[in-house]
Short mmCIF file of C-alpha atoms and ligand atoms in Angstrom, two decimals:
data_model
loop_
_atom_site.label_atom_id
_atom_site.label_comp_id
_atom_site.label_asym_id
_atom_site.label_seq_id
_atom_site.Cartn_x
_atom_site.Cartn_y
_atom_site.Cartn_z
CA MET I 1 -21.19 -2.48 5.36
CA ARG I 2 -19.04 0.30 3.86
CA MET I 3 -17.61 -1.70 1.00
CA GLN I 4 -20.87 -3.69 0.00
CA GLY I 5 -20.97 -5.05 -3.34
CA LYS I 6 -17.35 -3.35 -4.30
CA GLY I 7 -14.41 -5.16 -5.63
CA VAL I 8 -10.93 -4.04 -4.47
CA ILE I 9 -7.38 -4.95 -5.38
CA VAL I 10 -4.85 -4.92 -2.50
CA THR I 11 -1.14 -5.02 -3.74
CA GLY I 12 1.32 -6.49 -1.15
CA GLY I 13 -2.15 -8.19 0.39
CA ALA I 14 -0.48 -11.31 1.71
CA SER I 15 1.14 -9.80 4.61
CA GLY I 16 1.37 -6.98 7.11
CA ILE I 17 -0.73 -3.80 6.45
CA GLY I 18 -1.94 -5.08 3.07
CA ALA I 19 -3.40 -8.47 4.65
CA ALA I 20 -5.28 -6.51 7.42
CA ALA I 21 -6.74 -4.22 4.69
CA VAL I 22 -7.75 -7.39 2.73
CA ARG I 23 -9.53 -8.56 5.90
CA ARG I 24 -11.29 -5.15 6.91
CA MET I 25 -12.45 -4.74 3.21
CA VAL I 26 -13.95 -8.16 2.99
CA GLU I 27 -15.48 -7.65 6.69
CA GLU I 28 -17.25 -4.62 5.33
CA GLY I 29 -18.72 -6.32 2.24
CA ALA I 30 -16.04 -6.18 -0.32
CA ARG I 31 -14.69 -8.96 -2.64
CA ALA I 32 -11.01 -8.65 -2.76
CA VAL I 33 -8.20 -9.68 -4.98
CA ILE I 34 -4.82 -10.29 -3.10
CA ALA I 35 -1.81 -9.35 -5.49
CA ASP I 36 1.16 -10.60 -4.11
CA MET I 37 4.46 -12.49 -4.87
CA ASN I 38 4.29 -14.53 -1.60
CA ILE I 39 2.16 -17.36 -3.08
CA GLU I 40 1.96 -19.28 0.22
CA ALA I 41 0.62 -16.38 2.43
CA GLY I 42 -1.89 -15.18 -0.25
CA GLU I 43 -3.27 -18.55 -0.84
CA ALA I 44 -3.74 -19.03 2.99
CA LEU I 45 -5.55 -15.73 3.40
CA VAL I 46 -7.95 -16.90 0.74
CA ARG I 47 -8.55 -20.26 2.44
CA ASP I 48 -9.24 -18.17 5.58
CA LEU I 49 -11.48 -15.79 4.04
CA GLY I 50 -13.19 -18.04 1.58
CA GLU I 51 -12.94 -18.39 -2.04
CA ASP I 52 -16.09 -16.50 -2.81
CA LYS I 53 -14.75 -13.58 -0.87
CA ALA I 54 -11.18 -13.39 -1.98
CA ARG I 55 -9.05 -14.55 -4.93
CA PHE I 56 -5.17 -14.49 -4.75
CA VAL I 57 -3.25 -13.42 -8.03
CA ARG I 58 0.44 -14.00 -7.97
CA THR I 59 1.76 -10.42 -9.15
CA ASP I 60 4.99 -8.72 -9.39
CA VAL I 61 4.33 -4.98 -9.62
CA THR I 62 7.55 -4.65 -11.54
CA ASP I 63 6.05 -6.53 -14.37
CA GLN I 64 3.68 -4.63 -16.57
CA ALA I 65 2.32 -7.74 -18.11
CA GLN I 66 1.47 -9.27 -14.78
CA VAL I 67 -0.26 -6.00 -13.80
CA GLU I 68 -2.48 -6.05 -16.79
CA ALA I 69 -3.23 -9.74 -16.03
CA LEU I 70 -3.97 -8.73 -12.54
CA PHE I 71 -6.75 -6.28 -13.63
CA ARG I 72 -8.03 -8.84 -16.09
CA GLN I 73 -8.62 -11.28 -13.29
CA ALA I 74 -9.94 -8.54 -11.00
CA GLU I 75 -12.39 -7.79 -13.58
CA GLU I 76 -13.73 -11.13 -13.98
CA PHE I 77 -13.84 -11.99 -10.16
CA CYS I 78 -15.28 -8.72 -8.62
CA GLY I 79 -14.63 -5.64 -10.89
CA VAL I 80 -12.39 -2.85 -9.54
CA ASP I 81 -13.86 0.04 -7.70
CA ALA I 82 -10.89 0.49 -5.26
CA VAL I 83 -7.28 -0.14 -5.22
CA PHE I 84 -5.11 -0.46 -2.23
CA ASN I 85 -1.46 0.28 -3.63
CA ASN I 86 0.52 -1.05 -1.01
CA ALA I 87 3.05 -3.47 -2.04
CA GLY I 88 6.46 -2.53 -0.92
CA ILE I 89 9.93 -3.43 0.54
CA GLY I 90 12.08 -1.79 3.14
CA HIS I 91 15.90 -0.90 2.78
CA GLN I 92 18.52 0.34 5.17
CA ALA I 93 21.89 1.46 4.41
CA ALA I 94 24.16 4.66 3.91
CA ALA I 95 23.90 6.25 0.64
CA VAL I 96 27.57 5.65 -0.03
CA GLU I 97 27.06 1.84 0.65
CA THR I 98 23.80 1.64 -1.52
CA THR I 99 24.42 -0.30 -4.91
CA ASP I 100 22.71 0.66 -8.29
CA GLU I 101 20.99 -2.62 -7.87
CA GLU I 102 19.57 -1.88 -4.39
CA TRP I 103 18.40 1.61 -5.61
CA GLY I 104 16.86 0.23 -8.65
CA GLN I 105 14.96 -2.56 -6.65
CA VAL I 106 13.40 -0.14 -4.03
CA ILE I 107 12.68 2.45 -6.78
CA SER I 108 11.05 -0.21 -9.10
CA ILE I 109 8.71 -1.85 -6.46
CA ASN I 110 8.06 1.24 -4.04
CA LEU I 111 7.60 4.10 -6.81
CA THR I 112 7.49 2.69 -10.08
CA GLY I 113 5.37 -0.16 -9.14
CA VAL I 114 2.94 2.24 -7.45
CA PHE I 115 2.70 4.30 -10.47
CA ARG I 116 2.27 1.13 -12.78
CA VAL I 117 -0.68 -0.28 -10.61
CA ALA I 118 -2.32 3.41 -10.35
CA ARG I 119 -2.00 3.68 -14.24
CA GLU I 120 -3.57 0.36 -14.95
CA ALA I 121 -6.51 1.40 -12.23
CA MET I 122 -6.98 4.77 -13.99
CA ARG I 123 -7.35 3.34 -17.47
CA TYR I 124 -9.79 0.59 -15.84
CA MET I 125 -11.72 3.35 -13.95
CA GLN I 126 -12.03 5.81 -16.87
CA GLY I 127 -15.92 6.18 -17.36
CA ARG I 128 -16.43 4.24 -14.22
CA GLY I 129 -15.02 6.17 -11.46
CA GLY I 130 -13.26 4.68 -8.34
CA SER I 131 -10.68 5.18 -5.71
CA ILE I 132 -6.95 4.69 -5.42
CA VAL I 133 -5.16 4.58 -2.08
CA ASN I 134 -1.32 4.76 -2.48
CA CYS I 135 0.77 3.66 0.69
CA ALA I 136 3.42 6.14 1.24
CA SER I 137 5.17 6.51 4.66
CA ILE I 138 6.05 9.05 7.24
CA LEU I 139 9.48 8.89 5.59
CA GLY I 140 7.99 10.39 2.36
CA HIS I 141 7.67 13.92 4.28
CA PHE I 142 11.33 14.18 5.89
CA GLY I 143 14.73 12.97 5.61
CA GLN I 144 16.31 9.99 7.71
CA SER I 145 19.89 8.61 7.51
CA GLN I 146 20.23 5.19 5.72
CA THR I 147 17.02 5.36 3.76
CA ALA I 148 18.03 7.25 0.51
CA PRO I 149 15.94 5.07 -2.00
CA TYR I 150 13.17 4.39 0.31
CA THR I 151 12.63 8.27 1.15
CA ALA I 152 13.00 8.95 -2.50
CA ALA I 153 10.37 6.46 -3.37
CA LYS I 154 7.88 7.45 -0.68
CA GLY I 155 8.36 11.17 -1.26
CA GLY I 156 7.46 10.53 -4.81
CA VAL I 157 4.46 8.64 -3.94
CA VAL I 158 3.05 11.59 -1.95
CA ASN I 159 3.52 13.95 -4.67
CA MET I 160 2.65 11.77 -7.54
CA THR I 161 -0.55 10.99 -5.78
CA ARG I 162 -1.41 14.80 -6.08
CA THR I 163 -0.75 14.85 -9.74
CA LEU I 164 -2.84 11.64 -10.26
CA ALA I 165 -5.59 13.06 -8.30
CA LEU I 166 -5.76 16.04 -10.64
CA GLU I 167 -5.83 13.74 -13.66
CA GLY I 168 -8.35 11.37 -12.24
CA ALA I 169 -10.92 14.14 -10.79
CA PRO I 170 -12.90 14.63 -14.09
CA ASP I 171 -13.47 10.97 -14.35
CA GLY I 172 -14.71 10.55 -10.59
CA ILE I 173 -11.39 8.82 -9.78
CA ARG I 174 -10.10 9.59 -6.32
CA VAL I 175 -6.57 9.19 -5.60
CA ASN I 176 -5.04 9.71 -2.09
CA SER I 177 -2.16 8.37 -0.03
CA ILE I 178 -1.58 7.26 3.63
CA SER I 179 1.34 7.78 5.43
CA PRO I 180 1.87 5.29 8.26
CA GLY I 181 4.30 5.63 11.08
CA TYR I 182 6.22 2.49 12.10
CA VAL I 183 4.08 -0.63 11.98
CA ASP I 184 4.62 -3.93 13.72
CA THR I 185 4.69 -5.86 10.49
CA PRO I 186 7.43 -8.25 8.87
CA LEU I 187 8.90 -5.15 7.00
CA LEU I 188 10.48 -4.32 10.29
CA ASP I 189 12.12 -7.72 10.88
CA LEU I 190 15.17 -6.18 9.24
CA LEU I 191 15.73 -3.94 12.28
CA GLU I 192 17.51 -4.81 15.42
CA GLN I 193 15.30 -4.93 18.70
CA GLU I 194 16.95 -2.00 20.26
CA VAL I 195 16.42 -0.01 17.11
CA LYS I 196 12.66 -0.95 17.31
CA ASP I 197 12.54 0.29 20.92
CA PHE I 198 14.15 3.63 19.74
CA LEU I 199 11.39 3.98 17.21
CA VAL I 200 8.73 3.53 19.68
CA SER I 201 10.19 6.44 21.66
CA LEU I 202 9.71 8.64 18.37
CA HIS I 203 5.93 8.06 18.37
CA PRO I 204 4.11 10.55 20.71
CA VAL I 205 1.90 7.89 21.46
CA GLN I 206 4.81 5.73 22.44
CA ARG I 207 4.00 2.51 20.51
CA LEU I 208 4.31 1.23 17.11
CA GLY I 209 1.14 1.04 15.00
CA ARG I 210 -0.64 -1.85 14.37
CA PRO I 211 -1.67 -3.16 10.72
CA GLU I 212 -5.43 -2.83 11.52
CA GLU I 213 -5.02 0.86 12.36
CA VAL I 214 -3.55 1.60 8.80
CA ALA I 215 -6.07 -1.00 7.31
CA ASN I 216 -8.86 1.29 8.63
CA ALA I 217 -7.39 4.61 7.08
CA ALA I 218 -7.16 2.81 3.76
CA LEU I 219 -10.63 1.43 4.09
CA PHE I 220 -12.12 4.84 4.79
CA LEU I 221 -10.34 6.46 1.80
CA ALA I 222 -11.21 3.59 -0.63
CA SER I 223 -15.08 3.92 0.50
CA ASP I 224 -17.56 6.50 -0.55
CA GLU I 225 -17.31 8.04 3.06
CA ALA I 226 -14.25 9.68 1.44
CA SER I 227 -16.14 10.94 -1.56
CA PHE I 228 -14.98 14.55 -1.31
CA ILE I 229 -11.50 13.60 -0.37
CA THR I 230 -8.87 13.48 -3.38
CA GLY I 231 -5.10 14.29 -3.51
CA ALA I 232 -4.67 14.14 0.06
CA ASP I 233 -2.11 12.35 2.35
CA LEU I 234 -3.39 10.93 5.58
CA PRO I 235 -0.78 10.35 8.24
CA VAL I 236 -1.71 7.35 10.34
CA ASP I 237 1.43 7.48 12.61
CA GLY I 238 0.49 8.29 16.30
CA GLY I 239 1.41 11.75 16.01
CA PHE I 240 4.83 11.18 14.46
CA LEU I 241 4.56 13.99 11.93
CA ALA I 242 2.82 16.31 14.19
CA GLY I 243 6.40 16.83 15.80
CA LYS I 244 7.92 17.28 12.53
CA SER I 245 6.10 20.14 10.97
N1 NAD D 301 5.82 -1.44 8.66
C1 NAD D 301 5.97 -0.07 8.53
O1 NAD D 301 6.60 0.44 9.42
C2 NAD D 301 5.61 0.71 7.35
C3 NAD D 301 5.74 1.93 7.66
C4 NAD D 301 5.39 3.14 6.52
C5 NAD D 301 5.08 2.55 5.35
N2 NAD D 301 4.90 1.13 5.15
C6 NAD D 301 4.46 0.70 4.05
O2 NAD D 301 3.57 -0.14 3.92
C7 NAD D 301 3.50 -0.97 2.86
C8 NAD D 301 3.19 -2.55 3.48
O3 NAD D 301 4.38 -2.76 4.19
P1 NAD D 301 4.12 -4.04 5.29
O4 NAD D 301 4.88 -3.20 6.59
O5 NAD D 301 2.73 -4.39 5.58
O6 NAD D 301 5.21 -4.89 5.11
P2 NAD D 301 5.21 -6.64 4.45
O7 NAD D 301 6.54 -6.93 4.27
O8 NAD D 301 4.43 -7.15 5.67
O9 NAD D 301 4.26 -6.68 3.43
C9 NAD D 301 4.75 -6.32 2.10
C10 NAD D 301 3.93 -7.00 1.00
O10 NAD D 301 4.58 -6.66 -0.27
C11 NAD D 301 4.77 -7.78 -0.87
N3 NAD D 301 5.77 -7.25 -2.22
C12 NAD D 301 7.09 -6.99 -2.15
N4 NAD D 301 7.43 -6.77 -3.40
C13 NAD D 301 6.51 -6.87 -4.20
C14 NAD D 301 6.32 -6.98 -5.66
N5 NAD D 301 7.32 -6.51 -6.30
N6 NAD D 301 5.02 -7.25 -6.15
C15 NAD D 301 4.03 -7.55 -5.37
N7 NAD D 301 4.02 -7.63 -4.04
C16 NAD D 301 5.39 -7.42 -3.45
C17 NAD D 301 5.42 -8.76 -0.10
O11 NAD D 301 5.41 -10.07 -0.49
C18 NAD D 301 4.67 -8.60 1.10
O12 NAD D 301 3.68 -9.52 1.28
C19 NAD D 301 4.82 -0.81 2.23
O13 NAD D 301 4.55 -0.13 1.06
C20 NAD D 301 5.53 -0.07 3.21
O14 NAD D 301 6.71 0.58 2.53
C21 NAD D 301 5.38 0.14 6.10
#
């Protein structure tokens, strides 16, 4: 039981990679707080796992007051030993077609939201230690047409993670990121099937990732098994980035 007795927060924990991470953390002995906007899916996951193991806290990571309330509720339910900072949205449009509103929405969830949750986690973990795992993307490492705000946000997450790791180290707070390749979750629903087929062909392993495969990486970095790892980015991408460097 790699997370026995630990308390975790998973943002975006009601769906896809986040929901898989909640399941894996609980399987490994953690109690988990699911922080998400999707009330129906979040509460269904709690029913499935049991109210003693998981709690849903409706949270919009773009709202500082809600993030503070999340940590208060998590402290009461399970404490916060680890945070999987995973909430995010997709966006696809040419830069010349991208509005200020679209830019602002992607940045405020995928970058500022990650910062806001990490900052609150670091405030909570001061004097206690802990582990923060930020969800970046392979798109944080290279450019791709039609993804300007998304690549800006994810590139920001990768480099911000290094800075937070430096600041957290004296307090025993580890901060790492993971960079998934394309993973079969509702986030890809905005893509046409032929685009998905093309994406498969870009992965050396010739398939998309499964949410559980990313969840396992988040679990490892959140756990004490990764006790000497901080400031790192772990690709979980079927070899995608190996062909880009
Ligand atoms: N699926 C992929 O191919 C892929 C690839 C690389 C990175 N990622 C990243 O993985 C993370 C999880 O994505 P996923 O594929 O599981 O998608 P998903 O859509 O299945 O899950 C994302 C979750 O985030 C929640 N969310 C959205 N906005 C929120 C907000 N403001 N506050 C709180 N929760 C919010 C959604 O309600 C949803 O439950 C994201 O950060 C995404 O960018 C996904």
